Short mmCIF file of C-alpha atoms in Angstrom, two decimals:
data_model
loop_
_atom_site.label_atom_id
_atom_site.label_comp_id
_atom_site.label_asym_id
_atom_site.label_seq_id
_atom_site.Cartn_x
_atom_site.Cartn_y
_atom_site.Cartn_z
CA MET E 3 14.12 -13.50 -129.31
CA THR E 4 15.33 -16.88 -127.57
CA SER E 5 14.42 -18.51 -123.88
CA LYS E 6 16.71 -18.90 -121.51
CA MET E 7 15.69 -22.97 -121.32
CA ASP E 8 17.79 -22.44 -125.46
CA GLU E 9 19.92 -20.39 -124.14
CA VAL E 10 21.66 -22.70 -122.04
CA PHE E 11 20.62 -26.00 -124.28
CA LYS E 12 22.97 -24.26 -126.58
CA LYS E 13 25.68 -23.45 -123.71
CA VAL E 14 25.27 -27.08 -122.04
CA LEU E 15 25.63 -28.64 -126.00
CA ASN E 16 29.46 -26.94 -126.49
CA ASP E 17 30.77 -27.27 -123.43
CA ARG E 18 33.66 -29.59 -123.92
CA ASP E 19 33.33 -30.88 -120.39
CA ILE E 20 30.13 -32.30 -120.39
CA PHE E 21 30.73 -33.18 -124.66
CA ASN E 22 32.78 -33.82 -126.23
CA SER E 23 34.65 -36.32 -129.01
CA PRO E 24 35.69 -39.90 -127.12
CA TYR E 25 38.90 -39.79 -125.30
CA ASP E 26 41.24 -42.69 -126.44
CA ARG E 27 43.15 -44.08 -124.01
CA ASN E 28 46.23 -45.65 -125.77
CA LYS E 29 46.95 -41.97 -126.76
CA ARG E 30 45.99 -40.12 -124.46
CA ASP E 31 43.67 -37.69 -126.26
CA ASN E 32 40.39 -36.86 -127.53
CA ILE E 33 39.08 -38.60 -131.39
CA PRO E 34 39.83 -34.76 -133.82
CA LYS E 35 37.16 -33.37 -134.55
CA LEU E 36 35.94 -33.32 -137.54
CA PHE E 37 35.25 -29.66 -138.14
CA GLU E 38 36.25 -27.28 -135.09
CA LYS E 39 35.05 -23.60 -134.23
CA ASP E 40 37.06 -21.35 -136.81
CA SER E 41 36.43 -24.51 -139.71
CA TRP E 42 33.17 -25.19 -138.47
CA LYS E 43 31.36 -21.79 -138.71
CA GLU E 44 33.04 -21.19 -142.39
CA LEU E 45 31.22 -24.63 -143.41
CA GLY E 46 28.36 -22.69 -141.88
CA ARG E 47 29.21 -19.63 -143.87
CA LEU E 48 29.47 -22.05 -147.14
CA PHE E 49 26.56 -23.27 -146.35
CA ASN E 50 24.46 -20.13 -145.86
CA GLU E 51 25.89 -18.91 -149.13
CA GLY E 52 24.41 -22.16 -151.10
CA LYS E 53 27.70 -22.71 -152.30
CA ARG E 54 27.76 -26.47 -152.59
CA ASP E 55 31.36 -26.83 -154.47
CA GLU E 56 33.32 -25.36 -152.35
CA PHE E 57 31.08 -27.42 -149.77
CA ILE E 58 31.59 -30.37 -150.72
CA SER E 59 35.81 -29.88 -151.01
CA LYS E 60 35.92 -28.71 -147.79
CA VAL E 61 34.05 -32.46 -146.35
CA ASP E 62 36.17 -33.37 -148.31
CA SER E 63 39.42 -31.62 -147.79
CA ARG E 64 39.02 -32.71 -143.46
CA ILE E 65 39.04 -36.21 -143.50
CA ARG E 66 41.41 -36.25 -146.58
CA GLU E 67 43.62 -34.66 -143.37
CA ILE E 68 42.62 -36.88 -140.79
CA GLU E 69 43.16 -40.25 -142.67
CA ASN E 70 46.21 -38.88 -143.34
CA GLN E 71 46.98 -37.95 -140.01
CA GLU E 72 45.85 -41.66 -138.88
CA GLN E 73 47.51 -44.22 -141.03
CA ARG E 74 49.33 -45.80 -138.20
CA THR E 75 47.07 -45.69 -135.25
CA ASN E 76 45.14 -48.57 -133.75
CA SER E 77 42.09 -50.31 -134.93
CA TRP E 78 39.19 -48.69 -132.36
CA ARG E 79 41.02 -44.88 -133.23
CA ARG E 80 40.55 -46.35 -136.83
CA GLU E 81 37.41 -47.14 -135.99
CA LYS E 82 36.63 -43.87 -135.01
CA ILE E 83 38.34 -42.41 -137.77
CA ASN E 84 35.65 -44.51 -140.14
CA GLU E 85 32.78 -42.80 -138.07
CA LEU E 86 33.80 -39.63 -139.14
CA LYS E 87 34.34 -40.73 -142.37
CA LYS E 88 29.85 -41.69 -142.33
CA ARG E 89 29.52 -38.08 -140.79
CA GLY E 90 31.26 -36.63 -143.88
CA GLU E 91 29.01 -37.99 -146.06
CA TRP E 92 26.49 -36.68 -144.00
CA LEU E 93 27.56 -33.72 -143.87
CA LYS E 94 27.30 -33.69 -147.77
CA SER E 95 24.25 -34.81 -148.48
CA ALA E 96 22.15 -32.83 -145.53
CA PHE E 97 23.60 -29.74 -147.63
CA ASP E 98 20.58 -30.93 -150.76
CA ASN E 99 18.10 -33.14 -148.71
CA LYS E 100 17.77 -32.00 -145.10
CA PRO E 101 19.16 -28.15 -145.08
CA TYR E 102 17.12 -27.19 -141.84
CA LEU E 103 18.74 -30.39 -140.54
CA LEU E 104 21.90 -28.81 -140.76
CA LYS E 105 20.84 -25.18 -140.39
CA GLN E 106 20.26 -26.08 -136.70
CA LEU E 107 23.07 -27.92 -136.48
CA PHE E 108 25.16 -24.66 -137.54
CA GLU E 109 23.22 -22.27 -135.45
CA ASN E 110 23.61 -24.92 -132.32
CA LEU E 111 27.11 -25.82 -132.70
CA GLU E 112 30.53 -24.78 -132.59
CA TRP E 113 32.13 -28.17 -133.84
CA CYS E 114 31.37 -30.79 -135.55
CA GLY E 115 32.37 -34.84 -134.82
CA LEU E 116 32.09 -37.69 -132.34
CA VAL E 117 30.30 -37.05 -129.47
CA GLU E 118 29.91 -38.56 -125.69
CA CYS E 119 29.00 -37.70 -123.03
CA LYS E 120 30.87 -37.84 -119.47
CA LEU E 121 27.26 -37.72 -117.24
CA PRO E 122 26.11 -40.71 -115.18
CA ASN E 123 22.35 -41.81 -116.07
CA MET E 124 20.49 -38.39 -115.25
CA ASP E 125 17.51 -39.87 -114.65
CA SER E 126 17.89 -39.25 -110.04
CA TYR E 127 19.11 -36.22 -110.51
CA GLY E 128 15.53 -35.17 -112.72
CA LYS E 129 14.09 -37.31 -110.01
CA VAL E 130 15.62 -35.19 -106.74
CA ILE E 131 15.08 -31.49 -108.98
CA GLU E 132 11.28 -31.88 -109.76
CA ARG E 133 10.56 -33.02 -106.05
CA TYR E 134 12.33 -30.95 -103.59
CA ASN E 135 13.58 -27.45 -103.21
CA ILE E 136 17.44 -25.89 -104.78
CA THR E 137 19.60 -26.33 -101.35
CA THR E 138 18.80 -30.03 -101.39
CA VAL E 139 19.16 -30.21 -104.71
CA GLU E 140 22.19 -28.74 -104.70
CA GLN E 141 22.94 -31.06 -101.75
CA TYR E 142 22.17 -33.92 -103.76
CA PHE E 143 25.23 -32.72 -106.95
CA VAL E 144 27.68 -31.77 -104.44
CA ASP E 145 27.06 -35.02 -102.83
CA LYS E 146 27.38 -37.34 -106.25
CA ILE E 147 30.41 -34.76 -107.25
CA LYS E 148 32.43 -36.36 -104.38
CA ARG E 149 31.76 -39.90 -105.06
CA THR E 150 32.89 -39.54 -108.88
CA SER E 151 35.77 -39.30 -110.44
CA TYR E 152 37.10 -36.66 -113.41
CA PRO E 153 35.64 -36.29 -116.11
CA GLN E 154 31.84 -37.19 -114.64
CA ASN E 155 32.46 -35.60 -111.72
CA ARG E 156 33.92 -32.25 -113.30
CA ALA E 157 30.41 -32.56 -115.91
CA LEU E 158 28.31 -32.93 -112.78
CA GLU E 159 29.78 -30.06 -111.81
CA ARG E 160 28.87 -28.07 -115.01
CA VAL E 161 25.53 -29.24 -114.83
CA LEU E 162 25.13 -27.83 -111.64
CA GLU E 163 25.48 -23.98 -112.91
CA TYR E 164 23.00 -24.99 -115.62
CA VAL E 165 20.40 -26.29 -112.89
CA LYS E 166 20.96 -23.01 -110.74
CA GLU E 167 21.75 -20.66 -113.48
CA LEU E 168 17.65 -22.70 -114.73
CA TYR E 169 16.22 -22.01 -111.03
CA ILE E 170 17.27 -17.93 -110.88
CA SER E 171 15.83 -17.55 -113.98
CA GLY E 172 12.05 -18.71 -113.23
CA ILE E 173 12.30 -21.80 -115.18
CA SER E 174 10.51 -24.25 -113.75
CA PRO E 175 11.38 -27.02 -111.53
CA GLU E 176 9.68 -29.87 -113.49
CA GLU E 177 10.74 -28.46 -117.16
CA ILE E 178 14.70 -28.36 -115.32
CA ALA E 179 13.91 -32.25 -114.34
CA TYR E 180 13.05 -32.92 -118.11
CA PHE E 181 15.93 -30.98 -119.50
CA VAL E 182 18.59 -32.61 -117.11
CA ARG E 183 17.20 -36.41 -117.82
CA LYS E 184 17.69 -35.68 -121.25
CA LEU E 185 21.24 -34.82 -121.19
CA ASN E 186 22.57 -38.03 -122.01
CA SER E 187 20.37 -38.13 -124.79
CA LEU E 188 21.78 -34.83 -126.58
CA THR E 189 24.56 -37.01 -128.61
CA LYS E 190 22.59 -37.56 -131.08
CA TYR E 191 21.54 -34.22 -131.49
CA TRP E 192 25.29 -34.59 -133.81
CA GLU E 193 23.66 -37.17 -135.80
CA VAL E 194 20.81 -35.83 -136.26
CA ILE E 195 21.21 -35.78 -140.15
CA GLU E 196 22.06 -39.20 -140.06
#
């Protein structure tokens, strides 16, 4: 049985308003994901069944697909594609060398690729959560949301929803504050098998 904090942790990791692929302003879209929902689940199935060759083949195939789609592109995007290729190599290596970490990724993430956090530094939010009641916390978030623009304001709205969910579940303000302070660092979760 998972705790409420674990449940919210997983929701936050998979919330595209908080964590998503880096945004390419020149092409007005996100960098492609290495693996999206269905293909990520399929890769997880191959891992769980121990089908190493099929797993490696699927990763290699996806990398080639991304490279072919992105042949004529700007240098920033080309750099991100090279980072995706490295992530693919990490996945292949983790099959044998870090199976426990790879299993955690399959259990907690709905997609795999480069990630960017849409939130500002969350230290002050954690301090407010630690020191004040939920009404004051909510007002603090709302004030900050009004002062920021998209996508940061949308990410903060989502975090406020998760904070309320944790409060309602009876999680201590100290635990919630710690969790909120660490949200920015969760981008490293996608790199854990490096």
